[in-house]
């Protein structure tokens, strides 16, 4: 899933503390069924930016709280239907509203079509 990110430089450990890309990939893959459900157009970009945060000036930039809230609002009811809760380590309150990365569905679509982001 991380191949959809509109940036190429990430920093580990990131927001969730994954030390290696392999660890981050394994954690991200746990959400593949939820992403494939299509519950939110924001879920993939949120999860990718959490597991593979953008690197700016040597620091990991976490995703914006609003991106988390958009994904959660759409997908949490589906999780609840199957007796799952929104993951504790992805609680939206933990993400900032300042100095954050707002990856959008448009960014992902442009990258799918060969768009370039700097």
XYZ file of N, CA and C in Angstrom:
354
model
N 0.802 -1.202 0.000
C 0.000 0.000 0.000
C 0.843 1.263 0.000
N 2.020 1.230 0.579
C 2.808 2.453 0.705
C 3.243 3.011 -0.642
N 3.174 2.225 -1.691
C 3.563 2.715 -3.013
C 2.632 3.815 -3.505
N 1.526 4.031 -2.815
C 0.580 5.068 -3.211
C 0.892 6.427 -2.594
N 1.914 6.507 -1.769
C 2.235 7.778 -1.124
C 2.764 8.791 -2.128
N 2.381 10.073 -1.948
C 2.836 11.118 -2.869
C 4.212 11.671 -2.510
N 4.962 10.968 -1.670
C 6.319 11.385 -1.316
C 7.200 10.153 -1.290
N 8.512 10.371 -1.401
C 9.419 9.231 -1.495
C 10.321 9.066 -0.279
N 10.444 10.089 0.553
C 11.319 9.995 1.714
C 10.499 9.805 2.979
N 10.741 8.677 3.639
C 10.062 8.395 4.899
C 11.114 8.238 5.982
N 10.673 8.222 7.228
C 11.603 8.114 8.339
C 11.100 7.075 9.331
N 11.968 6.147 9.677
C 11.661 5.149 10.696
C 12.670 5.288 11.825
N 12.305 5.072 13.073
C 10.950 4.732 13.481
C 10.010 5.909 13.282
N 8.790 5.570 12.936
C 7.794 6.595 12.671
C 6.847 6.785 13.837
N 5.668 7.204 13.518
C 4.641 7.540 14.496
C 4.338 6.365 15.421
N 4.325 5.164 14.880
C 3.981 3.981 15.674
C 5.200 3.238 16.216
N 6.396 3.748 15.937
C 7.603 3.168 16.496
C 8.180 1.983 15.753
N 7.721 1.710 14.540
C 8.275 0.596 13.768
C 9.725 0.904 13.408
N 10.604 -0.045 13.710
C 12.037 0.158 13.491
C 12.466 -0.130 12.056
N 11.757 -1.032 11.383
C 12.148 -1.413 10.025
C 10.955 -1.301 9.080
N 11.260 -1.228 7.787
C 10.190 -1.208 6.791
C 9.388 -2.500 6.849
N 10.063 -3.604 7.126
C 9.369 -4.893 7.219
C 8.336 -4.868 8.346
N 8.722 -4.326 9.512
C 7.776 -4.218 10.631
C 6.587 -3.341 10.257
N 6.868 -2.212 9.611
C 5.801 -1.291 9.208
C 4.891 -1.947 8.168
N 5.486 -2.665 7.218
C 4.688 -3.367 6.200
C 3.767 -4.407 6.831
N 4.301 -5.180 7.776
C 3.493 -6.207 8.442
C 2.323 -5.573 9.190
N 2.578 -4.484 9.878
C 1.514 -3.797 10.612
C 0.473 -3.228 9.651
N 0.930 -2.683 8.550
C 0.033 -2.091 7.559
C -0.844 -3.154 6.900
N -0.274 -4.314 6.635
C -1.024 -5.391 5.979
C -2.204 -5.882 6.811
N -2.160 -5.675 8.116
C -3.278 -6.081 8.970
C -4.561 -5.339 8.611
N -4.419 -4.219 7.915
C -5.577 -3.406 7.557
C -6.033 -3.607 6.115
N -5.425 -4.540 5.400
C -5.726 -4.684 3.973
C -7.204 -4.997 3.712
N -7.817 -5.836 4.531
C -9.238 -6.159 4.334
C -10.114 -4.930 4.547
N -9.788 -4.145 5.556
C -10.560 -2.932 5.820
C -10.412 -1.938 4.671
N -9.198 -1.789 4.157
C -8.968 -0.897 3.013
C -9.756 -1.397 1.806
N -9.695 -2.706 1.549
C -10.398 -3.287 0.402
C -11.913 -3.174 0.528
N -12.409 -3.008 1.746
C -13.857 -2.861 1.941
C -14.368 -1.560 1.329
N -13.467 -0.594 1.158
C -13.872 0.687 0.594
C -14.666 1.546 1.561
N -14.519 1.295 2.860
C -15.305 2.034 3.848
C -15.004 3.528 3.850
N -13.802 3.906 3.433
C -13.452 5.330 3.393
C -12.434 5.589 2.295
N -12.618 6.668 1.544
C -11.614 7.034 0.541
C -10.349 7.593 1.196
N -10.393 7.829 2.516
C -9.257 8.412 3.233
C -8.439 7.380 3.996
N -8.948 6.165 4.120
C -8.297 5.173 4.973
C -6.897 4.808 4.492
N -6.752 4.516 3.214
C -5.444 4.095 2.698
C -4.389 5.179 2.908
N -4.728 6.419 2.584
C -3.754 7.496 2.739
C -3.418 7.722 4.209
N -4.408 7.616 5.089
C -4.145 7.766 6.519
C -3.207 6.669 7.015
N -3.540 5.419 6.727
C -2.725 4.302 7.206
C -1.304 4.351 6.656
N -1.172 4.676 5.390
C 0.164 4.752 4.800
C 0.991 5.858 5.447
N 0.372 7.001 5.690
C 1.129 8.105 6.276
C 1.439 7.869 7.756
N 0.676 7.007 8.422
C 0.996 6.631 9.805
C 2.166 5.655 9.824
N 2.103 4.643 8.977
C 3.129 3.602 8.980
C 4.411 4.021 8.270
N 4.297 4.924 7.315
C 5.461 5.419 6.574
C 5.396 6.942 6.518
N 5.671 7.610 7.664
C 5.537 9.066 7.714
C 6.547 9.778 6.820
N 6.095 10.893 6.288
C 6.950 11.721 5.446
C 8.112 12.249 6.280
N 9.292 12.279 5.681
C 10.478 12.807 6.335
C 10.706 14.234 5.845
N 10.707 15.185 6.770
C 10.976 16.585 6.449
C 12.052 17.079 7.405
N 13.169 17.501 6.843
C 14.293 18.006 7.645
C 14.708 17.016 8.735
N 14.706 15.734 8.385
C 15.158 14.707 9.313
C 14.165 14.326 10.390
N 12.918 14.780 10.265
C 11.898 14.452 11.262
C 10.685 13.829 10.589
N 10.071 12.880 11.286
C 8.851 12.252 10.777
C 7.678 13.200 10.988
N 6.888 13.388 9.935
C 5.707 14.243 10.009
C 4.477 13.343 10.071
N 3.737 13.449 11.152
C 2.564 12.588 11.313
C 1.408 13.088 10.461
N 0.451 12.203 10.187
C -0.722 12.631 9.420
C -1.571 13.597 10.248
N -2.371 14.383 9.575
C -3.253 15.333 10.252
C -4.403 14.613 10.956
N -4.811 15.184 12.066
C -5.937 14.637 12.823
C -7.193 14.547 11.966
N -7.400 15.542 11.104
C -8.612 15.532 10.275
C -8.646 14.334 9.339
N -7.484 13.925 8.827
C -7.428 12.751 7.953
C -7.839 11.506 8.736
N -7.344 11.391 9.960
C -7.723 10.277 10.830
C -9.222 10.299 11.099
N -9.745 11.469 11.428
C -11.168 11.583 11.750
C -12.051 11.211 10.563
N -11.624 11.583 9.364
C -12.397 11.237 8.166
C -12.412 9.727 7.951
N -11.246 9.095 8.097
C -11.165 7.641 7.921
C -11.953 6.918 9.013
N -11.771 7.361 10.241
C -12.442 6.704 11.368
C -13.961 6.831 11.273
N -14.453 8.013 10.942
C -15.903 8.234 10.878
C -16.573 7.275 9.906
N -15.895 6.971 8.813
C -16.475 6.085 7.807
C -16.255 4.604 8.095
N -15.123 4.265 8.707
C -14.768 2.849 8.865
C -15.078 2.255 10.235
N -15.158 3.080 11.253
C -15.418 2.537 12.588
C -16.749 1.792 12.676
N -17.832 2.278 12.044
C -19.080 1.504 12.100
C -18.932 0.088 11.524
N -18.139 -0.057 10.477
C -17.906 -1.384 9.904
C -17.132 -2.257 10.888
N -16.105 -1.702 11.511
C -15.355 -2.451 12.521
C -16.278 -2.886 13.654
N -17.101 -1.957 14.130
C -18.021 -2.255 15.235
C -19.006 -3.357 14.881
N -19.428 -3.379 13.628
C -20.372 -4.403 13.180
C -19.797 -5.804 13.374
N -18.472 -5.910 13.308
C -17.808 -7.203 13.485
C -17.133 -7.306 14.854
N -17.610 -6.495 15.795
C -17.126 -6.499 17.190
C -15.665 -6.104 17.333
N -15.196 -5.223 16.467
C -13.854 -4.664 16.583
C -13.979 -3.184 16.914
N -12.974 -2.668 17.588
C -12.912 -1.240 17.878
C -11.829 -0.594 17.028
N -11.919 0.721 16.873
C -10.854 1.464 16.203
C -9.593 1.253 17.035
N -8.463 0.912 16.412
C -7.239 0.590 17.161
C -6.788 1.725 18.090
N -6.397 1.353 19.302
C -5.929 2.330 20.297
C -4.758 3.162 19.775
N -3.836 2.509 19.050
C -2.658 3.241 18.576
C -2.966 4.166 17.400
N -4.218 4.176 16.944
C -4.618 5.070 15.854
C -5.690 6.065 16.302
N -5.813 6.274 17.605
C -6.798 7.233 18.110
C -6.487 8.612 17.536
N -7.477 9.226 16.970
C -7.288 10.497 16.261
C -6.786 11.612 17.167
N -7.130 11.549 18.444
C -6.695 12.581 19.379
C -5.173 12.633 19.496
N -4.499 11.550 19.131
C -3.041 11.493 19.218
C -2.356 12.252 18.084
N -3.111 12.591 17.051
C -2.529 13.271 15.900
C -2.769 14.767 15.991
N -1.879 15.506 15.418
C -1.887 16.959 15.541
C -2.731 17.645 14.471
N -3.007 18.891 14.737
C -3.679 19.715 13.732
C -2.689 20.701 13.122
N -1.468 20.730 13.662
C -0.414 21.620 13.165
C 0.759 20.793 12.655
N 1.464 21.307 11.681
C 2.677 20.663 11.159
C 2.444 19.187 10.871
N 1.416 18.910 10.103
C 1.072 17.527 9.809
C 0.984 17.325 8.302
N 0.901 16.072 7.907
C 0.841 15.698 6.492
C -0.589 15.354 6.130
N -1.179 16.143 5.229
C -2.549 15.894 4.783
C -2.475 15.238 3.408
N -2.399 13.920 3.379
C -2.375 13.170 2.130
C -3.817 12.963 1.710
N -4.139 13.335 0.493
C -5.520 13.237 0.047
C -5.696 12.135 -0.980
N -6.945 11.787 -1.213
C -7.258 10.795 -2.239
C -6.768 11.288 -3.596
N -6.868 12.597 -3.840
C -6.404 13.166 -5.106
C -4.908 12.941 -5.276
N -4.137 13.125 -4.194
C -2.698 12.867 -4.257
C -2.436 11.431 -4.681
N -3.178 10.497 -4.111
C -2.981 9.081 -4.420
C -3.345 8.782 -5.861
N -4.434 9.379 -6.348
C -4.860 9.140 -7.727
C -3.849 9.719 -8.706
N -3.304 10.897 -8.410
C -2.311 11.496 -9.296
C -1.069 10.629 -9.362
N -0.658 10.076 -8.223
C 0.509 9.207 -8.228
C 0.247 7.938 -9.023
N -0.972 7.399 -8.929
C -1.317 6.212 -9.708
C -1.178 6.487 -11.200
N -1.367 7.751 -11.595
C -1.308 8.130 -13.000
C 0.041 8.737 -13.367
N 1.024 8.572 -12.482
C 2.366 9.040 -12.790
C 2.620 10.479 -12.418
N 1.780 11.057 -11.565
C 1.985 12.435 -11.133
C 3.208 12.548 -10.255
N 3.739 13.761 -10.150
C 4.934 13.988 -9.346
C 4.632 15.000 -8.260
N 5.093 14.720 -7.063
C 4.939 15.636 -5.942
C 6.315 15.909 -5.381
N 6.554 17.154 -5.011
C 7.856 17.467 -4.424
C 7.750 17.714 -2.949
